[in-house]
Amino acid sequence: MPFRQINAKMVEATVTPGTKIFSQRGAMLAYRGDVSFTPNLQGGQGGLASMIGRRVAGEATPLMTVEVHQGPHGQAGALTGTVLFGHGGHHIQVIELTGDTLYVEADRLLAFDGTLQQGTMFLGSQGGVMGMVRGQVTGQGLFTTTLKGHGAVAVMAHGGVIEVPITPQRPVHVDPQAYVAHHGDVRNKLSTALGWRDMVGRGSGEAFQLELSGSGTVYVQASEEKL
């Protein structure tokens, strides 16, 4: 795993020849070694068809490709490099994937292994019409980023993250604005937590719950603040 947790708000990544890490722009705090940082508008693998981080406005989350600098003959300028990542003082959680798929809001991504296959998922494909509503009422967008394969992902959150297991016998209900990511064989749908009469005058985040059912894990932040 290339990420090592330094403290709650900082991780260190080890970059070796022939490997890549993708990070959110502005997330690099310091580095050692002959490391290069290249803007990546397409979000890594998959080209335009799987451009990462599409939101309602059709924007893309700007990423950097991080790798050990290659010399003129393809030789690495250094054996390894190390990079410190952090952003906005947010808490960081490292999630290890072992062949499964992580569903995560694009603006939550701090950095991740370049070996992971990236894509986007239209929320309606899991939650139907209510999945679309979730994007509209929370402002998180209609598309969620997917990362699949073997590798690590560093995600950001307000106030820290807790892992909540999802089992067939015990689905989990989450405030949509506290949702960070999930993985496993999980389905999501948006449900109203209150009666229509109680919803009058309340904020959208208080009136809806994101219901996650199946088998897997959901990552929840200790705040309803957006990044």
C-alpha positions as a Markdown table, in Angstrom:
| # | Residue | x | y | z |
|---|---|---|---|---|
| 1 | Met | 0.0 | 0.0 | 0.0 |
| 2 | Pro | 1.6 | 3.3 | -1.0 |
| 3 | Phe | -0.2 | 5.4 | 1.7 |
| 4 | Arg | 1.0 | 5.8 | 5.2 |
| 5 | Gln | -1.1 | 7.7 | 7.7 |
| 6 | Ile | 1.1 | 10.5 | 9.3 |
| 7 | Asn | -1.7 | 11.9 | 11.4 |
| 8 | Ala | -5.5 | 12.4 | 11.1 |
| 9 | Lys | -5.0 | 15.1 | 8.4 |
| 10 | Met | -1.9 | 14.0 | 6.5 |
| 11 | Val | -0.8 | 10.9 | 4.6 |
| 12 | Glu | 2.5 | 10.0 | 3.0 |
| 13 | Ala | 2.6 | 8.3 | -0.4 |
| 14 | Thr | 5.6 | 6.3 | -1.7 |
| 15 | Val | 6.1 | 6.5 | -5.5 |
| 16 | Thr | 8.2 | 3.9 | -7.2 |
| 17 | Pro | 9.4 | 3.7 | -10.8 |
| 18 | Gly | 6.7 | 2.6 | -13.2 |
| 19 | Thr | 3.9 | 3.4 | -10.8 |
| 20 | Lys | 1.5 | 6.4 | -10.7 |
| 21 | Ile | -0.6 | 8.1 | -8.1 |
| 22 | Phe | -3.5 | 10.5 | -8.9 |
| 23 | Ser | -4.2 | 13.3 | -6.5 |
| 24 | Gln | -6.4 | 16.3 | -6.2 |
| 25 | Arg | -4.7 | 19.5 | -7.3 |
| 26 | Gly | -3.4 | 21.5 | -4.4 |
| 27 | Ala | -3.1 | 18.5 | -2.2 |
| 28 | Met | 0.7 | 18.2 | -2.3 |
| 29 | Leu | 2.2 | 19.5 | 1.0 |
| 30 | Ala | 5.8 | 18.5 | 0.5 |
| 31 | Tyr | 7.9 | 15.8 | -1.3 |
| 32 | Arg | 11.3 | 14.2 | -1.4 |
| 33 | Gly | 13.0 | 12.6 | -4.4 |
| 34 | Asp | 12.8 | 13.3 | -8.1 |
| 35 | Val | 9.0 | 13.4 | -8.3 |
| 36 | Ser | 7.0 | 14.9 | -11.1 |
| 37 | Phe | 3.5 | 16.4 | -11.0 |
| 38 | Thr | 1.5 | 16.6 | -14.3 |
| 39 | Pro | -2.0 | 18.1 | -14.7 |
| 40 | Asn | -4.5 | 15.4 | -15.7 |
| 41 | Leu | -7.9 | 16.7 | -17.0 |
| 42 | Gln | -9.1 | 13.3 | -17.9 |
| 43 | Gly | -8.8 | 11.9 | -14.4 |
| 44 | Gly | -6.4 | 9.0 | -15.2 |
| 45 | Gln | -7.5 | 5.8 | -16.9 |
| 46 | Gly | -10.6 | 5.5 | -19.1 |
| 47 | Gly | -10.3 | 8.6 | -21.2 |
| 48 | Leu | -13.2 | 11.0 | -21.7 |
| 49 | Ala | -15.9 | 8.3 | -21.4 |
| 50 | Ser | -15.0 | 7.8 | -17.8 |
| 51 | Met | -14.0 | 11.3 | -16.9 |
| 52 | Ile | -13.8 | 11.5 | -13.1 |
| 53 | Gly | -15.9 | 13.7 | -10.9 |
| 54 | Arg | -18.8 | 14.8 | -13.2 |
| 55 | Arg | -21.2 | 17.0 | -11.4 |
| 56 | Val | -24.5 | 18.7 | -12.3 |
| 57 | Ala | -22.6 | 21.5 | -14.1 |
| 58 | Gly | -20.5 | 18.9 | -16.0 |
| 59 | Glu | -17.3 | 19.9 | -14.3 |
| 60 | Ala | -14.3 | 17.6 | -13.7 |
| 61 | Thr | -12.4 | 17.4 | -10.5 |
| 62 | Pro | -8.9 | 18.5 | -11.5 |
| 63 | Leu | -6.2 | 15.9 | -10.8 |
| 64 | Met | -2.5 | 15.6 | -10.8 |
| 65 | Thr | -0.5 | 12.6 | -12.0 |
| 66 | Val | 2.3 | 11.9 | -9.5 |
| 67 | Glu | 5.2 | 9.7 | -10.5 |
| 68 | Val | 9.0 | 9.4 | -10.3 |
| 69 | His | 10.6 | 11.6 | -12.9 |
| 70 | Gln | 11.8 | 9.7 | -16.0 |
| 71 | Gly | 15.1 | 10.5 | -17.6 |
| 72 | Pro | 15.7 | 11.1 | -21.3 |
| 73 | His | 16.2 | 7.3 | -21.9 |
| 74 | Gly | 13.3 | 6.2 | -19.8 |
| 75 | Gln | 15.4 | 5.7 | -16.7 |
| 76 | Ala | 14.0 | 6.8 | -13.3 |
| 77 | Gly | 15.8 | 9.8 | -11.8 |
| 78 | Ala | 15.4 | 8.3 | -8.3 |
| 79 | Leu | 14.7 | 4.9 | -6.9 |
| 80 | Thr | 11.6 | 6.1 | -5.0 |
| 81 | Gly | 10.0 | 9.4 | -4.0 |
| 82 | Thr | 7.7 | 10.3 | -1.1 |
| 83 | Val | 4.9 | 12.9 | -1.2 |
| 84 | Leu | 2.9 | 14.3 | 1.7 |
| 85 | Phe | -0.7 | 14.9 | 1.0 |
| 86 | Gly | -3.4 | 16.9 | 2.8 |
| 87 | His | -6.0 | 19.4 | 1.9 |
| 88 | Gly | -7.9 | 22.1 | 3.8 |
| 89 | Gly | -7.2 | 20.6 | 7.2 |
| 90 | His | -9.8 | 17.9 | 6.4 |
| 91 | His | -9.5 | 14.5 | 8.1 |
| 92 | Ile | -8.2 | 11.7 | 5.9 |
| 93 | Gln | -9.3 | 8.1 | 5.8 |
| 94 | Val | -7.3 | 5.5 | 3.8 |
| 95 | Ile | -9.4 | 2.7 | 2.3 |
| 96 | Glu | -7.9 | -0.5 | 0.9 |
| 97 | Leu | -9.6 | -2.2 | -2.1 |
| 98 | Thr | -9.0 | -5.8 | -2.8 |
| 99 | Gly | -10.7 | -6.2 | -6.1 |
| 100 | Asp | -14.0 | -4.6 | -5.3 |
| 101 | Thr | -15.4 | -1.2 | -6.2 |
| 102 | Leu | -15.5 | 1.9 | -4.1 |
| 103 | Tyr | -18.3 | 4.5 | -4.7 |
| 104 | Val | -17.2 | 7.9 | -3.6 |
| 105 | Glu | -18.1 | 11.5 | -4.1 |
| 106 | Ala | -15.5 | 13.1 | -6.4 |
| 107 | Asp | -14.7 | 16.0 | -4.2 |
| 108 | Arg | -13.9 | 13.6 | -1.4 |
| 109 | Leu | -10.9 | 12.1 | -3.2 |
| 110 | Leu | -7.5 | 13.2 | -2.0 |
| 111 | Ala | -5.3 | 10.7 | -3.7 |
| 112 | Phe | -5.4 | 7.1 | -5.0 |
| 113 | Asp | -3.4 | 4.4 | -6.7 |
| 114 | Gly | -3.0 | 4.7 | -10.4 |
| 115 | Thr | -3.7 | 1.0 | -10.8 |
| 116 | Leu | -7.3 | 1.5 | -9.9 |
| 117 | Gln | -9.8 | 1.5 | -12.8 |
| 118 | Gln | -11.8 | 4.7 | -12.7 |
| 119 | Gly | -15.3 | 5.5 | -13.9 |
| 120 | Thr | -18.5 | 7.3 | -13.1 |
| 121 | Met | -21.9 | 5.8 | -12.2 |
| 122 | Phe | -25.2 | 7.6 | -12.7 |
| 123 | Leu | -26.9 | 7.4 | -9.4 |
| 124 | Gly | -30.3 | 6.6 | -11.0 |
| 125 | Ser | -28.9 | 3.2 | -12.0 |
| 126 | Gln | -28.9 | 2.1 | -8.4 |
| 127 | Gly | -31.5 | 4.3 | -6.8 |
| 128 | Gly | -33.9 | 4.9 | -9.7 |
| 129 | Val | -35.6 | 8.2 | -9.7 |
| 130 | Met | -34.8 | 8.7 | -6.0 |
| 131 | Gly | -31.2 | 8.3 | -6.8 |
| 132 | Met | -31.5 | 11.4 | -9.1 |
| 133 | Val | -33.3 | 13.2 | -6.3 |
| 134 | Arg | -30.4 | 12.6 | -4.0 |
| 135 | Gly | -28.1 | 14.4 | -6.3 |
| 136 | Gln | -30.5 | 17.4 | -6.6 |
| 137 | Val | -31.3 | 17.8 | -2.9 |
| 138 | Thr | -27.8 | 17.4 | -1.6 |
| 139 | Gly | -25.9 | 19.3 | -4.3 |
| 140 | Gln | -23.5 | 16.4 | -4.6 |
| 141 | Gly | -24.3 | 15.8 | -8.3 |
| 142 | Leu | -26.0 | 13.1 | -10.3 |
| 143 | Phe | -22.8 | 11.1 | -10.9 |
| 144 | Thr | -20.7 | 9.3 | -8.3 |
| 145 | Thr | -17.1 | 8.3 | -9.0 |
| 146 | Thr | -16.1 | 4.6 | -9.0 |
| 147 | Leu | -12.7 | 3.1 | -8.3 |
| 148 | Lys | -12.2 | -0.6 | -8.9 |
| 149 | Gly | -9.3 | -3.0 | -8.4 |
| 150 | His | -6.5 | -3.6 | -5.9 |
| 151 | Gly | -5.0 | -0.5 | -4.3 |
| 152 | Ala | -5.6 | 2.2 | -1.8 |
| 153 | Val | -7.7 | 5.4 | -1.8 |
| 154 | Ala | -7.3 | 8.4 | 0.5 |
| 155 | Val | -10.6 | 10.2 | 1.1 |
| 156 | Met | -11.4 | 13.5 | 2.9 |
| 157 | Ala | -14.1 | 14.2 | 5.5 |
| 158 | His | -15.1 | 16.7 | 8.1 |
| 159 | Gly | -14.5 | 15.7 | 11.7 |
| 160 | Gly | -13.3 | 12.2 | 10.9 |
| 161 | Val | -14.8 | 9.1 | 9.4 |
| 162 | Ile | -16.5 | 6.0 | 10.9 |
| 163 | Glu | -16.9 | 2.7 | 9.1 |
| 164 | Val | -20.4 | 1.3 | 9.4 |
| 165 | Pro | -21.0 | -2.3 | 8.3 |
| 166 | Ile | -24.0 | -3.1 | 6.1 |
| 167 | Thr | -25.6 | -6.5 | 6.4 |
| 168 | Pro | -28.6 | -8.1 | 4.7 |
| 169 | Gln | -30.3 | -8.2 | 8.1 |
| 170 | Arg | -29.4 | -4.6 | 9.1 |
| 171 | Pro | -29.5 | -1.9 | 6.4 |
| 172 | Val | -28.0 | 1.5 | 7.3 |
| 173 | His | -29.7 | 4.9 | 7.0 |
| 174 | Val | -27.3 | 7.8 | 6.5 |
| 175 | Asp | -27.8 | 11.6 | 6.2 |
| 176 | Pro | -27.0 | 12.2 | 2.6 |
| 177 | Gln | -24.7 | 15.1 | 3.5 |
| 178 | Ala | -22.8 | 12.9 | 6.0 |
| 179 | Tyr | -22.2 | 10.2 | 3.3 |
| 180 | Val | -18.6 | 9.9 | 2.1 |
| 181 | Ala | -18.3 | 6.6 | 0.3 |
| 182 | His | -19.3 | 2.9 | 0.3 |
| 183 | His | -18.2 | -0.4 | -1.2 |
| 184 | Gly | -19.5 | -4.0 | -1.4 |
| 185 | Asp | -22.7 | -5.5 | -2.8 |
| 186 | Val | -24.8 | -2.5 | -1.8 |
| 187 | Arg | -27.9 | -0.9 | -3.2 |
| 188 | Asn | -28.9 | 2.7 | -2.3 |
| 189 | Lys | -32.2 | 4.6 | -2.4 |
| 190 | Leu | -33.4 | 7.8 | -0.9 |
| 191 | Ser | -36.2 | 7.7 | 1.6 |
| 192 | Thr | -38.1 | 10.4 | 3.4 |
| 193 | Ala | -37.4 | 10.3 | 7.1 |
| 194 | Leu | -40.4 | 12.5 | 8.1 |
| 195 | Gly | -43.9 | 13.0 | 7.0 |
| 196 | Trp | -44.7 | 15.7 | 4.4 |
| 197 | Arg | -46.2 | 17.9 | 7.1 |
| 198 | Asp | -43.0 | 17.7 | 9.1 |
| 199 | Met | -40.8 | 18.5 | 6.1 |
| 200 | Val | -42.2 | 22.1 | 5.7 |
| 201 | Gly | -39.5 | 24.6 | 6.7 |
| 202 | Arg | -36.8 | 22.0 | 7.1 |
| 203 | Gly | -33.5 | 21.8 | 5.1 |
| 204 | Ser | -33.3 | 19.2 | 2.5 |
| 205 | Gly | -30.6 | 17.2 | 4.4 |
| 206 | Glu | -32.9 | 16.8 | 7.4 |
| 207 | Ala | -35.9 | 15.5 | 5.4 |
| 208 | Phe | -34.2 | 12.7 | 3.5 |
| 209 | Gln | -32.2 | 9.6 | 4.4 |
| 210 | Leu | -29.9 | 7.5 | 2.2 |
| 211 | Glu | -30.8 | 3.8 | 2.8 |
| 212 | Leu | -28.0 | 1.4 | 2.0 |
| 213 | Ser | -28.8 | -2.3 | 2.0 |
| 214 | Gly | -27.0 | -5.5 | 1.1 |
| 215 | Ser | -23.4 | -6.5 | 2.3 |
| 216 | Gly | -20.6 | -4.0 | 2.5 |
| 217 | Thr | -19.3 | -0.9 | 4.3 |
| 218 | Val | -20.4 | 2.7 | 4.3 |
| 219 | Tyr | -18.0 | 5.6 | 5.4 |
| 220 | Val | -19.8 | 8.4 | 7.3 |
| 221 | Gln | -18.3 | 11.7 | 8.3 |
| 222 | Ala | -18.9 | 13.3 | 11.7 |
| 223 | Ser | -20.5 | 16.4 | 10.1 |
| 224 | Glu | -23.1 | 17.5 | 7.6 |
| 225 | Glu | -20.8 | 20.1 | 6.1 |
| 226 | Lys | -19.8 | 19.9 | 2.5 |
| 227 | Leu | -16.2 | 20.0 | 1.4 |
